[in-house]
Every structure is written in C-alpha cells, then in structure tokens.
XYZ file of C-alpha atoms in Angstrom:
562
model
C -43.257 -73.618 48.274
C -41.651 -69.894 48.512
C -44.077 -67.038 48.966
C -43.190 -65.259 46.568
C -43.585 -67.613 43.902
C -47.289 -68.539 44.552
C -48.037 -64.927 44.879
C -46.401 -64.069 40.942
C -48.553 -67.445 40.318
C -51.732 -65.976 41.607
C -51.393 -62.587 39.989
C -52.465 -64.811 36.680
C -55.228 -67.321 38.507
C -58.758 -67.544 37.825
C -59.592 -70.252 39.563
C -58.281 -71.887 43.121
C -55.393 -73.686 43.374
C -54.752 -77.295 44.744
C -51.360 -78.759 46.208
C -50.829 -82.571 46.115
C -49.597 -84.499 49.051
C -50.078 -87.984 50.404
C -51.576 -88.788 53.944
C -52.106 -91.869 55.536
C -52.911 -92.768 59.397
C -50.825 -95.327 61.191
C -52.621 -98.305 60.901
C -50.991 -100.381 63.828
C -51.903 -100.148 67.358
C -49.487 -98.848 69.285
C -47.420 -96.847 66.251
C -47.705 -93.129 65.880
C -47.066 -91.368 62.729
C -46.456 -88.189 65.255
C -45.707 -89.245 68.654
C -45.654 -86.454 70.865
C -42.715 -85.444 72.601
C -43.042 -85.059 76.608
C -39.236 -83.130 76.983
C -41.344 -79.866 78.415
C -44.645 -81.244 80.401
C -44.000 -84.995 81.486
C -47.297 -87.043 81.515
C -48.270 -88.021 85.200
C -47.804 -91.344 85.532
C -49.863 -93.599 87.480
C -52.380 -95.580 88.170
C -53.744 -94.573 84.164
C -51.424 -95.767 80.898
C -51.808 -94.097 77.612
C -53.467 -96.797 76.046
C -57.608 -97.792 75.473
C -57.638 -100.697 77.899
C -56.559 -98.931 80.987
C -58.331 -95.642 80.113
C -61.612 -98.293 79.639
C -61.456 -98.590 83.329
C -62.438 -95.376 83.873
C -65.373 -94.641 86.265
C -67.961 -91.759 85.622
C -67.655 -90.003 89.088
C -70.837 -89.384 90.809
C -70.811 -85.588 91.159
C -71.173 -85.066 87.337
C -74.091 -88.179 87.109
C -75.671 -85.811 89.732
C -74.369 -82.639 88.012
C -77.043 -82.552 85.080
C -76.780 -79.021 84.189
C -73.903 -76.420 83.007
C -73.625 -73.477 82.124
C -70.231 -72.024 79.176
C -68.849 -69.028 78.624
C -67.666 -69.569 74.748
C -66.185 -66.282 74.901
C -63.221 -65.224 73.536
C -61.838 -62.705 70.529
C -63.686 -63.863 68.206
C -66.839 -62.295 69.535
C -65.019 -58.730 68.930
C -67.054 -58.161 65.593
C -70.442 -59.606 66.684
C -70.306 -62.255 63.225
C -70.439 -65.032 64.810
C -68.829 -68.532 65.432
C -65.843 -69.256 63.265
C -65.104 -66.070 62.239
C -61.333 -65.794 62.197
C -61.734 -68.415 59.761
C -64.512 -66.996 57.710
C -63.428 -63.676 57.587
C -60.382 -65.351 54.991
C -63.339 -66.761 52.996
C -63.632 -64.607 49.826
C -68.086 -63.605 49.578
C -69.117 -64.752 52.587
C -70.787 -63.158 54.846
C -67.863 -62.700 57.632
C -65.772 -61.865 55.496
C -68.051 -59.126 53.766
C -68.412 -57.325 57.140
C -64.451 -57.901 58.146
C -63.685 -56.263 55.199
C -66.200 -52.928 55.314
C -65.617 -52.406 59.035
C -61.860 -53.316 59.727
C -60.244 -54.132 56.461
C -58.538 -56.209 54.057
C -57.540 -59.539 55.228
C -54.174 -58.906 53.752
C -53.901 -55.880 55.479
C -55.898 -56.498 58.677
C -56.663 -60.375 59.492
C -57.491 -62.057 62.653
C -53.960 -60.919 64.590
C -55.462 -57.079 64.574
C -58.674 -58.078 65.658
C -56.713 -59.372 68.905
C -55.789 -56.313 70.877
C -60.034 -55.033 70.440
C -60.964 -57.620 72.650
C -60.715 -55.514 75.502
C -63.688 -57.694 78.383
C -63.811 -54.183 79.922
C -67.045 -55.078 81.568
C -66.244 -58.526 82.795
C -67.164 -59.390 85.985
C -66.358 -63.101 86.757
C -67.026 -63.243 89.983
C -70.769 -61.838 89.090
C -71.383 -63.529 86.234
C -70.254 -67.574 88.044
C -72.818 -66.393 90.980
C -75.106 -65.616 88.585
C -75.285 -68.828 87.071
C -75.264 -71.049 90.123
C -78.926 -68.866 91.202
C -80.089 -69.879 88.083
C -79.008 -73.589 88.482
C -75.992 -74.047 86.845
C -74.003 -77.136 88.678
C -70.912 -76.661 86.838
C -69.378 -73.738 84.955
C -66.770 -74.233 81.296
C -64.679 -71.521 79.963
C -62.356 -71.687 77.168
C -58.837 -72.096 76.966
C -58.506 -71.475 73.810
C -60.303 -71.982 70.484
C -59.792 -72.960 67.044
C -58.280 -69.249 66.691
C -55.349 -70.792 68.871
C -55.158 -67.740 70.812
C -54.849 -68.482 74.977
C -57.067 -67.664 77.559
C -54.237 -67.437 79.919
C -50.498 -66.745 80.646
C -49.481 -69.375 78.307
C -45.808 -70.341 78.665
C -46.449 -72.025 75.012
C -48.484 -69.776 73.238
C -46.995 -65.559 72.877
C -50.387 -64.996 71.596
C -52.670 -65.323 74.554
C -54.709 -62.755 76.631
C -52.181 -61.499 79.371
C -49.854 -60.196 76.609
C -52.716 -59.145 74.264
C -56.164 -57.590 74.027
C -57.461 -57.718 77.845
C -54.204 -58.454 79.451
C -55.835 -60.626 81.901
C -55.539 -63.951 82.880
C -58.725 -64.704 81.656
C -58.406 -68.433 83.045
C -56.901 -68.123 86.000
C -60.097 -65.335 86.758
C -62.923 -67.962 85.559
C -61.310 -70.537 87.962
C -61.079 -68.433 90.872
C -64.380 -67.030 90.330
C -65.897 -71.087 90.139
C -63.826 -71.395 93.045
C -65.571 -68.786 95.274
C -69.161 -69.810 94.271
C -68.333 -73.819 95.205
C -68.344 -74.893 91.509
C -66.979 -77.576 89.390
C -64.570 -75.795 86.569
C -64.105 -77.463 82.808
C -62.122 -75.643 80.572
C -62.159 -76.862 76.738
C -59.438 -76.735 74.467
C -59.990 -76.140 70.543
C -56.396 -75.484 69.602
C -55.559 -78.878 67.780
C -57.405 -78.052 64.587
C -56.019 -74.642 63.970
C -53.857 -76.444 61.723
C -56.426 -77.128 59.227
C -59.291 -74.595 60.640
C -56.949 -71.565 59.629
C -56.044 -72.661 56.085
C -57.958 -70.170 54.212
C -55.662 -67.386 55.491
C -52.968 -68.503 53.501
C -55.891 -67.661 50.350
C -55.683 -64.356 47.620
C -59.146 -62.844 46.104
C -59.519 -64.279 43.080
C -61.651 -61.571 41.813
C -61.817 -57.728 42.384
C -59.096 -54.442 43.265
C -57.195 -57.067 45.290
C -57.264 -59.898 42.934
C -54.047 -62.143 43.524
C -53.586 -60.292 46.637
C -51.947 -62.882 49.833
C -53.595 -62.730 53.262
C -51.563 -62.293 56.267
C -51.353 -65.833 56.984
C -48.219 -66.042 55.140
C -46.345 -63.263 57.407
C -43.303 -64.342 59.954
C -41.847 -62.865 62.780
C -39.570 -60.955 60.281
C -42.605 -59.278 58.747
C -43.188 -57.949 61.894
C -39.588 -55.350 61.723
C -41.022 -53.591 58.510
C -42.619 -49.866 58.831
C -46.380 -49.804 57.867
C -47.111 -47.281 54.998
C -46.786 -44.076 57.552
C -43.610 -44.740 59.048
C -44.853 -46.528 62.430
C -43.974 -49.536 64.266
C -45.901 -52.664 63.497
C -48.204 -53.375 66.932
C -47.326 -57.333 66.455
C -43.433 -56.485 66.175
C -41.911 -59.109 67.930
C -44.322 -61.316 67.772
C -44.437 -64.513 65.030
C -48.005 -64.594 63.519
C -47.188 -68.181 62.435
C -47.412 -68.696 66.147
C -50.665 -67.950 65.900
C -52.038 -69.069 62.311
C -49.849 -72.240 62.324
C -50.211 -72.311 58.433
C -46.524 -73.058 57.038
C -47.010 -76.834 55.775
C -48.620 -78.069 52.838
C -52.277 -77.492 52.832
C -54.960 -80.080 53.342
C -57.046 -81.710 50.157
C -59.380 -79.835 48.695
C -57.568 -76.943 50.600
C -60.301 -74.406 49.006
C -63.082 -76.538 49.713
C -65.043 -74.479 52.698
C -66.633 -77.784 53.757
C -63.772 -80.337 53.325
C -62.674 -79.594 56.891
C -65.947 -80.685 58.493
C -64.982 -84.977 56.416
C -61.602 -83.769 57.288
C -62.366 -83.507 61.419
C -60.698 -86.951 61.727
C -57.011 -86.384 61.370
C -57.115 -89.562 58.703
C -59.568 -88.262 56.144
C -57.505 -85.541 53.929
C -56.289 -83.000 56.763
C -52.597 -81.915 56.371
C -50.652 -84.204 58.811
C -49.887 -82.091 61.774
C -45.790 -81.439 62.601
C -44.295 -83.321 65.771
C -43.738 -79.382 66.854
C -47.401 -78.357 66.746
C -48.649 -81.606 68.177
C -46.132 -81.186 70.908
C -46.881 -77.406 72.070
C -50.694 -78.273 72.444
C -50.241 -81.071 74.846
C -47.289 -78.873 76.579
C -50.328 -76.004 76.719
C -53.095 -78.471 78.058
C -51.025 -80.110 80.369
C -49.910 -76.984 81.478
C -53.470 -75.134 82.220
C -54.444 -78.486 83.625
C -51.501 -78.300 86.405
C -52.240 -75.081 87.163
C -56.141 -74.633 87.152
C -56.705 -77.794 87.980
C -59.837 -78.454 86.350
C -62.629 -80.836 86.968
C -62.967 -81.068 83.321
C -62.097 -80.565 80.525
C -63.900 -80.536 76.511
C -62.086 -81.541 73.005
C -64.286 -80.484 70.073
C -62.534 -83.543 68.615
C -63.101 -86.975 66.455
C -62.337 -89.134 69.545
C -59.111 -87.372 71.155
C -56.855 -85.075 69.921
C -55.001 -85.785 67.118
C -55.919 -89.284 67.010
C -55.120 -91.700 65.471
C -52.191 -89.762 63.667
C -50.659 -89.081 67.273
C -50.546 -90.411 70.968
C -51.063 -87.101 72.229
C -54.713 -87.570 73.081
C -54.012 -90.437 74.949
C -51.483 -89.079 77.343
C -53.405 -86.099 78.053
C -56.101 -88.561 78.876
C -54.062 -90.574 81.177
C -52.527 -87.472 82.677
C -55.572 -85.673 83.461
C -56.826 -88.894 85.058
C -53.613 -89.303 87.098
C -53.404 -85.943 88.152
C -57.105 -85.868 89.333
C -56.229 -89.425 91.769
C -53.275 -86.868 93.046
C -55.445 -83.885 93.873
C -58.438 -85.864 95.447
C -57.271 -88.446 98.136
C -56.417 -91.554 95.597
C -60.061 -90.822 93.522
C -60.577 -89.862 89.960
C -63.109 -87.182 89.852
C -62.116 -86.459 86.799
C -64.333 -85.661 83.357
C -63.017 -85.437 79.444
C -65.843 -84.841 77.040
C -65.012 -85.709 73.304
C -66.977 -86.248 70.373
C -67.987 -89.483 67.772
C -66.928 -91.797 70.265
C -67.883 -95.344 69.713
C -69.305 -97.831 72.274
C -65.836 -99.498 73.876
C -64.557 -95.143 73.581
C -67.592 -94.040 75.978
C -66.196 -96.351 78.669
C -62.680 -94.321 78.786
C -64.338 -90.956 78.096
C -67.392 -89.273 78.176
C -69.714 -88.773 75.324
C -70.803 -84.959 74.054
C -73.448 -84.399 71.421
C -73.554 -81.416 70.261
C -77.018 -79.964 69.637
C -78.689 -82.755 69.708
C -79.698 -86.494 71.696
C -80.215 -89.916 71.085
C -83.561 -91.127 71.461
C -83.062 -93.445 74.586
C -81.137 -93.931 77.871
C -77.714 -94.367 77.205
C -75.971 -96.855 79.089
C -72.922 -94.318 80.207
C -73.514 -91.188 81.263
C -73.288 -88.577 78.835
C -73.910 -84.557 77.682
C -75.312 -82.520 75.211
C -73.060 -79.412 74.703
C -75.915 -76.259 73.199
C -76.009 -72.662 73.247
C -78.684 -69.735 73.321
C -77.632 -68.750 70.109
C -74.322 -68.651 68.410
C -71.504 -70.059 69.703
C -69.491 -66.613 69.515
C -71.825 -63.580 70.171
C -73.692 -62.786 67.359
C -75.296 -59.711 66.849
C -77.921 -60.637 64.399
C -79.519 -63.341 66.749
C -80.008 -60.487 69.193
C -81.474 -58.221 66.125
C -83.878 -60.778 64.657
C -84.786 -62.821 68.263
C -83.156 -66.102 66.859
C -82.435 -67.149 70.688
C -83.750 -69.989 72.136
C -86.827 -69.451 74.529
C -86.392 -70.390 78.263
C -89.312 -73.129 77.284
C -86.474 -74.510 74.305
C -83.993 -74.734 77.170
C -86.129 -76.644 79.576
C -87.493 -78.967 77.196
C -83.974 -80.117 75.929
C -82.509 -80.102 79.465
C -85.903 -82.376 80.703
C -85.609 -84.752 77.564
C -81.377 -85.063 77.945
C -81.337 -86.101 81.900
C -84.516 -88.448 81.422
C -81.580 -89.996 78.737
C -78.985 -90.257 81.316
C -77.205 -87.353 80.158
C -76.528 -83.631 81.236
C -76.670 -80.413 79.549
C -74.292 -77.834 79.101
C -75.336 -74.345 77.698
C -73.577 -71.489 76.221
C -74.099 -68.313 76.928
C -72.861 -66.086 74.462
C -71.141 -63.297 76.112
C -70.052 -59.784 74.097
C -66.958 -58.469 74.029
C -66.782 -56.922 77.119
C -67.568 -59.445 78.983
C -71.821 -59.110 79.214
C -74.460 -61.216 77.874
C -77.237 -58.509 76.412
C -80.965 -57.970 78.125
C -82.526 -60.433 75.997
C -80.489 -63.409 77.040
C -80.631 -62.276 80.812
C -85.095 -62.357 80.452
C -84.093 -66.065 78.798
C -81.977 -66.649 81.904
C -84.157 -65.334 84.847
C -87.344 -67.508 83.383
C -85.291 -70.302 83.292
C -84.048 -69.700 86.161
C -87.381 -69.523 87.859
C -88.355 -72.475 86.264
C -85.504 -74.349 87.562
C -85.793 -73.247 91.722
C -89.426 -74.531 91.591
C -88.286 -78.159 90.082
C -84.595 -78.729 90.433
C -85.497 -81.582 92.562
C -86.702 -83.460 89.207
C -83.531 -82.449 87.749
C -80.695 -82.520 89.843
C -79.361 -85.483 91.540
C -81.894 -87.907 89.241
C -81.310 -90.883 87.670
C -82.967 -92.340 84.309
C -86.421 -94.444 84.504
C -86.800 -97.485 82.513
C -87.938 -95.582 80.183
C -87.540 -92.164 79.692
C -91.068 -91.042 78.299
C -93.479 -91.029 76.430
C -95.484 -89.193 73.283
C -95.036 -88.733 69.718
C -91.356 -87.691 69.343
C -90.224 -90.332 71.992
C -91.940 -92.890 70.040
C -90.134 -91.704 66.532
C -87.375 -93.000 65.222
C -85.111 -89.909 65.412
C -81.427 -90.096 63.898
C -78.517 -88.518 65.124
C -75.015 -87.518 62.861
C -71.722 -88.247 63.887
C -72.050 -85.189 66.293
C -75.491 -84.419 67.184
C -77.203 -81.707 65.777
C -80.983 -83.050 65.882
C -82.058 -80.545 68.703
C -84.740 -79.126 66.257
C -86.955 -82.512 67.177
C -87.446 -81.868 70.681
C -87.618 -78.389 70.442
C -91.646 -79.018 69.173
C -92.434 -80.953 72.185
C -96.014 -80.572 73.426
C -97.857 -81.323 76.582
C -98.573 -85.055 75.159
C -94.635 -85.608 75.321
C -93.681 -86.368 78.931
C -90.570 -87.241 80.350
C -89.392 -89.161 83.552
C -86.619 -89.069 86.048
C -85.898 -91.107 89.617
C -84.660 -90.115 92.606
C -84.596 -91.746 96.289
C -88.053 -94.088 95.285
C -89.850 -91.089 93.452
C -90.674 -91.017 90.279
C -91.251 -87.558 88.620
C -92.848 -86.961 85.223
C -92.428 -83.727 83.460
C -94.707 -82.979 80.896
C -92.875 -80.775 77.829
C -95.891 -78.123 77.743
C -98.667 -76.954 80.045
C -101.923 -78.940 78.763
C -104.753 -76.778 77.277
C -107.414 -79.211 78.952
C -105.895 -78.960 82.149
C -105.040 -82.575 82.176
C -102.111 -84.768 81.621
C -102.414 -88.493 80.835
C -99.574 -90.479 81.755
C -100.043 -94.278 79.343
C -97.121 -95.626 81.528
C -98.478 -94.969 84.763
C -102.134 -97.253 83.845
C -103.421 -99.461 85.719
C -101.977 -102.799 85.999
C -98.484 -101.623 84.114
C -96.084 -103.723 84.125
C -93.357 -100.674 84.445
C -95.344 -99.315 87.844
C -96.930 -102.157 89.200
C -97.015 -100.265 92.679
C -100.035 -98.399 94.184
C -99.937 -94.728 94.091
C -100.477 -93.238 97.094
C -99.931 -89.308 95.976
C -99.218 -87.123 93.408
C -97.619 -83.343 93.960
C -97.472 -80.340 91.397
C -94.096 -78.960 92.169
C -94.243 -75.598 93.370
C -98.162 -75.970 94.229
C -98.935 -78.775 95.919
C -100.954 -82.030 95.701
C -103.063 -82.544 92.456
C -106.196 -84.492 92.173
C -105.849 -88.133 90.047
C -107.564 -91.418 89.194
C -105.737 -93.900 87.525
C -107.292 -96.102 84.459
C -106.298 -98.869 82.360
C -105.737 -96.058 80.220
C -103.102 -94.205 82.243
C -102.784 -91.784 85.267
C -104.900 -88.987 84.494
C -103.990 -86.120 87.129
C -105.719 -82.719 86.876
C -103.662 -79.563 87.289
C -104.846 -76.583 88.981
C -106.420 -73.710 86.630
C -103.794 -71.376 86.821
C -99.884 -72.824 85.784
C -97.408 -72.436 88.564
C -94.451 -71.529 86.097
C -94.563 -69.961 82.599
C -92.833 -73.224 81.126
C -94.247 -76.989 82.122
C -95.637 -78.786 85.077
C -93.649 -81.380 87.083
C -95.145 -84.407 89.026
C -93.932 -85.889 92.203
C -95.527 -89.422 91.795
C -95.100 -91.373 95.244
C-alpha cells in the first residue's frame, strides 16, 4: 500500500482502519513457513541439533540450581522520559497516557517519535563497575542486562543493527561494559533479547490522530532512509540523515489483525494467533544479532520475553539459537553446558530443553525442573510516578517472593529500574540496603538450597492459586503473614522461614509435630539466624519455637532446624 495513498485516505477517516491478510503457522514438524537463513552467523554445530528431542536432553547446570537470586538492569532508552515500560510503543497510542506526556514535553509523534528520543539517552552517570559490586553485597548471584528491547534499538556495537548505542545516544558499548563489569565482580552474565516482536510491538507508529489539529496526520513510522536527505522546516540537516528509521521501526509489511486493537498484541504473542508473519529478512538479522552478542560476550544466559522461542512455530530460528548457545557453551567450558535460556509459556516436555520464567508471579508447588520468576521494584522502564507516589515494592515484598520462589525450586530475578543516566534513585537504594541486610544474615537459607517435600505451610500455601500463561499472580504472596512459612534444604538442614515476624513471639511449625510423617527424626536444635539458638518444645501440634523479644532483622525470622 503507497504512503501517500493511505495518508489522502485518512485525511477523510473517522474511525480506524483495518487491512486484510491471511496467516497461518506451519503445521508440520520439521517445515518452516520462514526458515532462517545462517549465510552471516553459522549455528555452532555440535553435540546440540535444532530440533525438541536433542534440546530435551538438556541438563539444568548446577551453578544456576544454586544461583537462586538475580539482580536486572532493564535499562535502556526508553527510560529517557520517566513513562514507563513500553513507551516507544505507547507514545504512538492516540489518549493514552504516554502518549499525552510525549506529546506536551517532546512533540508530535509525526514530528518527533521514538528515533529522537534516542540520542537523550545520554547514561552520563553510569557506573557499571559500581553498580555490579553493588549488587553482589547485596546478594545478587547473577547479574542480566539488555541487549536490546522491543524498541529494537542495541545495547552494543551491533554489526546488524545501525541503531544501537555506540553510534547513538551514549555512544558506549553498553554490553560489552555490563559484561566486563560482571566479569570483575566474579558474576554470571545473562543478557535478554526483546527484538523479535518489534515487528508487531511497533505497529501503532505507522497510526494518524483521528481526532484534533493533527487529525489524519502519519507518524514517523512510515519514513525511509530517503526521508532522512530532506531539510527540516529551518534549513538544517536531519540528525538521523543517513540512517533508515525502518531499521529501527521494522513497520513496512502488512499490519497484524486488529492492527488498532491496543490489546490484540498481548493473544497475538504467539507468532500463530493474528501477528503479521515476520519477513525471512527480519527473522534473519535477529538471530545474526543474538548469535553475534552471544560470540562475543559470551553469556551465561540469556532471556526471550517469548511464547516458547523466538519466532516459533512460524520459524526455526529459535531453535538454532537454542542449539547454538548450547554448543557454544560445551566449547567455552571444557566439553560442559553451563548454559541457561529462559523463555516463557513453556509446556511440560519444553521445560526439559529450556528453562521456565514466570513473570510476576509462581506456581503454588515445587516444580519438578528448576525454574525463575523474572520481577521488578517497580516498572520495568524507570518510572517516575512510582518514585512520586511510593508504588515500589518494600524490601519485606522482595523477601517474601524470593523465600516462597526457592522453597518452589525456582530463583528470582529482580529489576532494578535504573534512570537515564545510569542511577537507581534514593528510594530504591533504602529498598536495596534492607534487603540487603536481610539477605547477609540468612543467605545460607537461600543460596545453595534445595526444595523440601513440601515447600510450606499456611493459608496461601494451602489455596488453590492460579497462574496465566505468564505469571502475573505475585499480588498473593505479597500478603503473607507470620502463619505462612516456607522451607528450604541444604547439607541435612532444614530451614523454615516464616513470611512475617510473629506478634506473639512464637511460630508454630504443623509440619514439624510430633510423630510427622515428613520429619520423623528427633530434633536436636533449633538456631535464629543471626541470633543464635531459640528455645522449643515440640507437640502433636507442631514445633512451637519462641523467638527472642527483640527481631534480629526488620523483615522475617529464619530457623536452622537440625
């Protein structure tokens, strides 16, 4: 469809606009309606095919099943105007709230969109080096960065992608920093990629107003390269000469259904259920970008806010980065996979190739594979009005999830929203430092643990809690009291962890009665991490321990029971 003729057609539209086209997944194993193309980053071969039965064989290495805990920086352009997650999508969404504040403090999407918010992301501030050392004192076993996100816009010198940080915004290597920073503090780097879905995720810049002085008025998602040689209104250069903003908003194809639909894209997550079918040429330059950062940075893993894999099951993309990543770990590690990919709505014979993420949320029991629970302080993008209104999550929210997720066999990994500069604010650093404290005095209980057979006890672990596709049922743990406890093993010690400090002074433990089937042993002592031992008797009822009169942390008491 020419530009120019849908912009004459809007000029006379009072309502959206829908384009027809047909869609269908490959059905059959093994065929690809977009098979990638591996001309520019072969796949490493070995001892890992592209396919679900070798990638089944997969092992969970030990470091991350000892791991537990995580810390991400989801930082990146889009926290330049302090909206919020998703806003270079948002921001092309006619009356809402992004796009409101884009258009009173920068502009006009047609005039300024999400390619002129790129070179105000300065990280002036940021101090990698500081910030990685910082989280490992707090806990943190493993640090994430992005790569890129659904803005497509790279974190690093991107051979694949002229829109990336070293030739815009910070020029910095934004990566390459993170991973030498994890480097010198000793930890494990992931790096997630969001890229794949900019095909759908930036649709809306290819919208008009439909109401108002701009009324009929095209966004800048429809601009080319060529674009880029015209004068603006005062006779100067245009920054982005040079430079193809299609590149970067990925938007000429036909548009998904229900194209102006602000939800549709969250049914449309799997490639099969509506989305525009991705070209060979898109599919293509995010593998050659992933396998790229992945040869380079060498990550230990890596996150796909995906339905399974990338691009699956219109493409075998997902699948040879997979087998690549898995391959290329066996090369850098003496012959041994140490390797981690997180993806989402996996199913049960999925989880044995990859590893499970829920986001914002848990399942209410031990999962048989280890798994993780991807969260955040706040927004997932700095956000200024969780910092204005104290919408962050207490260190006491933190520890509760992080308790409740490892006593599932699972770890946690949590966002720290960082501003543009590069610095998390004072209020998140208070969140950090109690947590922080919390976590020195009973890391032991954390770290290194495996699941109980059972993983507690009280009135939410009794409930029958549901979970979505992708997670998002945090809000039920987050009301944990001191009747909620939660258990981990480690080296024949058992540790309980009660979600709150009792107002009695007592914590009753209906697992640990007399004559239980699940502890059958004698107890011979019980500790108070960080204070000492704790006086007990045990009952057909349960173990009733008393805790001393003052707390030892501001958040909840641990029990060594041996």
């Amino acid at each position: 469809m020419k530009r120019n003729f849908l912009h004459s057609l809007a000029l006379g539209l009072i309502a959206p606009v829908f384009f027809p086209f047909t869609l269908r997944a490959q059905d059959t194993p093994g065929t690809w309606q977009v098979p990638v193309s591996e001309a520019d980053e072969p796949m490493q071969t070995g001892v890992f095919t592209p396919d679900w039965e070798s990638l089944r064989t997969y092992q969970v290495p030990e470091w991350f099943r000892d791991a537990k805990f995580g810390i991400w920086a989801h930082w990146g352009p889009q926290c330049v105007e302090g909206s919020g997650d998703w806003m270079a999508r948002e921001l092309y969404m006619e009356g809402s709230g992004k796009a409101d504040y884009h258009r009173e403090h920068y502009g006009h999407p047609s005039e300024v969109g999400f390619k002129d918010i790129l070179p105000l992301f300065k990280a002036e501030h940021w101090d990698p080096d500081r910030l990685v050392a910082f989280y490992k004192e707090i806990g943190a076993q493993y640090f994430f960065v992005l790569g890129n996100h659904h803005d497509n816009f790279d974190l690093w010198d991107s051979p694949y992608q002229e829109w990336n940080s070293v030739a815009i915004g910070p020029h910095r290597n934004i990566l390459g920093e993170w991973a030498a920073a994890a480097k010198k503090a000793g930890l494990p780097l992931g790096v997630s990629f969001h890229a794949d879905h900019a095909w759908t995720w930036y649709e809306p810049s290819r919208r008009f107003d439909l109401r108002g002085d701009y009324r009929g008025r095209l966004y800048d998602g429809w601009l080319t390269k060529a674009d880029g040689y015209a004068l603006n209104p005062d006779g100067t250069e245009r920054w982005w000469k040079g430079l193809d903003p299609q590149k970067l908003y990925a938007q000429d194809h036909d548009m998904s259904r229900d194209t102006w639909d602000n939800g549709a894209i969250h049914r449309q997550w799997g490639w099969q259920n509506g989305a525009a079918t991705p070209s060979q040429e898109f599919v293509t330059n995010f593998y050659n970008r992933t396998i790229d950062a992945i040869n380079r940075y060498n990550p230990d893993l890596i996150y796909f806010d995906v339905t399974v894999l990338p691009f699956y099951p219109v493409s075998d993309a997902g699948l040879k980065i997979a087998a690549h990543f898995y391959n290329h770990s066996m090369l850098t590690h003496q012959g041994k996979n140490e390797a981690v990919m997180l993806c989402k709505i996996l199913d049960e014979q999925q989880r044995q190739a990859l590893v499970w993420d829920v986001e914002r949320g848990a399942p209410n029991a031990i999962m048989p594979f280890p798994w993780q629970c991807c969260n955040c302080l706040g927004d997932w993008h700095y956000n200024t009005a969780f910092y204005e209104n104290g919408w962050y999550k207490s260190a006491a929210t933190v520890v509760k999830l992080l308790v409740d997720i490892v006593s599932k066999n699972g770890n946690m990994l949590l966002n720290v929203p960082l501003r543009a500069d590069g610095t998390f604010d004072e209020k998140e650093e208070a969140i950090l430092l109690e947590f922080g404290a919390w976590m020195k005095q009973n890391q032991e209980s954390i770290v290194g643990t495996r699941p109980w057979k059972v993983f507690g006890e009280g009135p939410i672990a009794d409930a029958d809690i549901a979970i979505n596709n992708q997670g998002f049922n945090d809000g039920a743990y987050t009301k944990a009291g001191a009747s909620e406890i939660r258990f981990t093993q480690k080296a024949g010690t058992l540790y309980a962890t009660a979600l709150a400090w009792p107002d009695d002074g007592q914590i009753i433990i209906r697992h640990l009665a007399e004559g239980s089937d699940l502890y059958p042993e004698k107890i011979h002592k019980v500790r108070l991490l960080g204070y000492g031992k704790v006086k007990y008797t045990r009952t057909a009822d349960g173990l009733i321990v008393t805790l001393p009169d003052k707390p030892c942390n501001t958040i909840a008491p641990v029990l060594k029971i041996e």
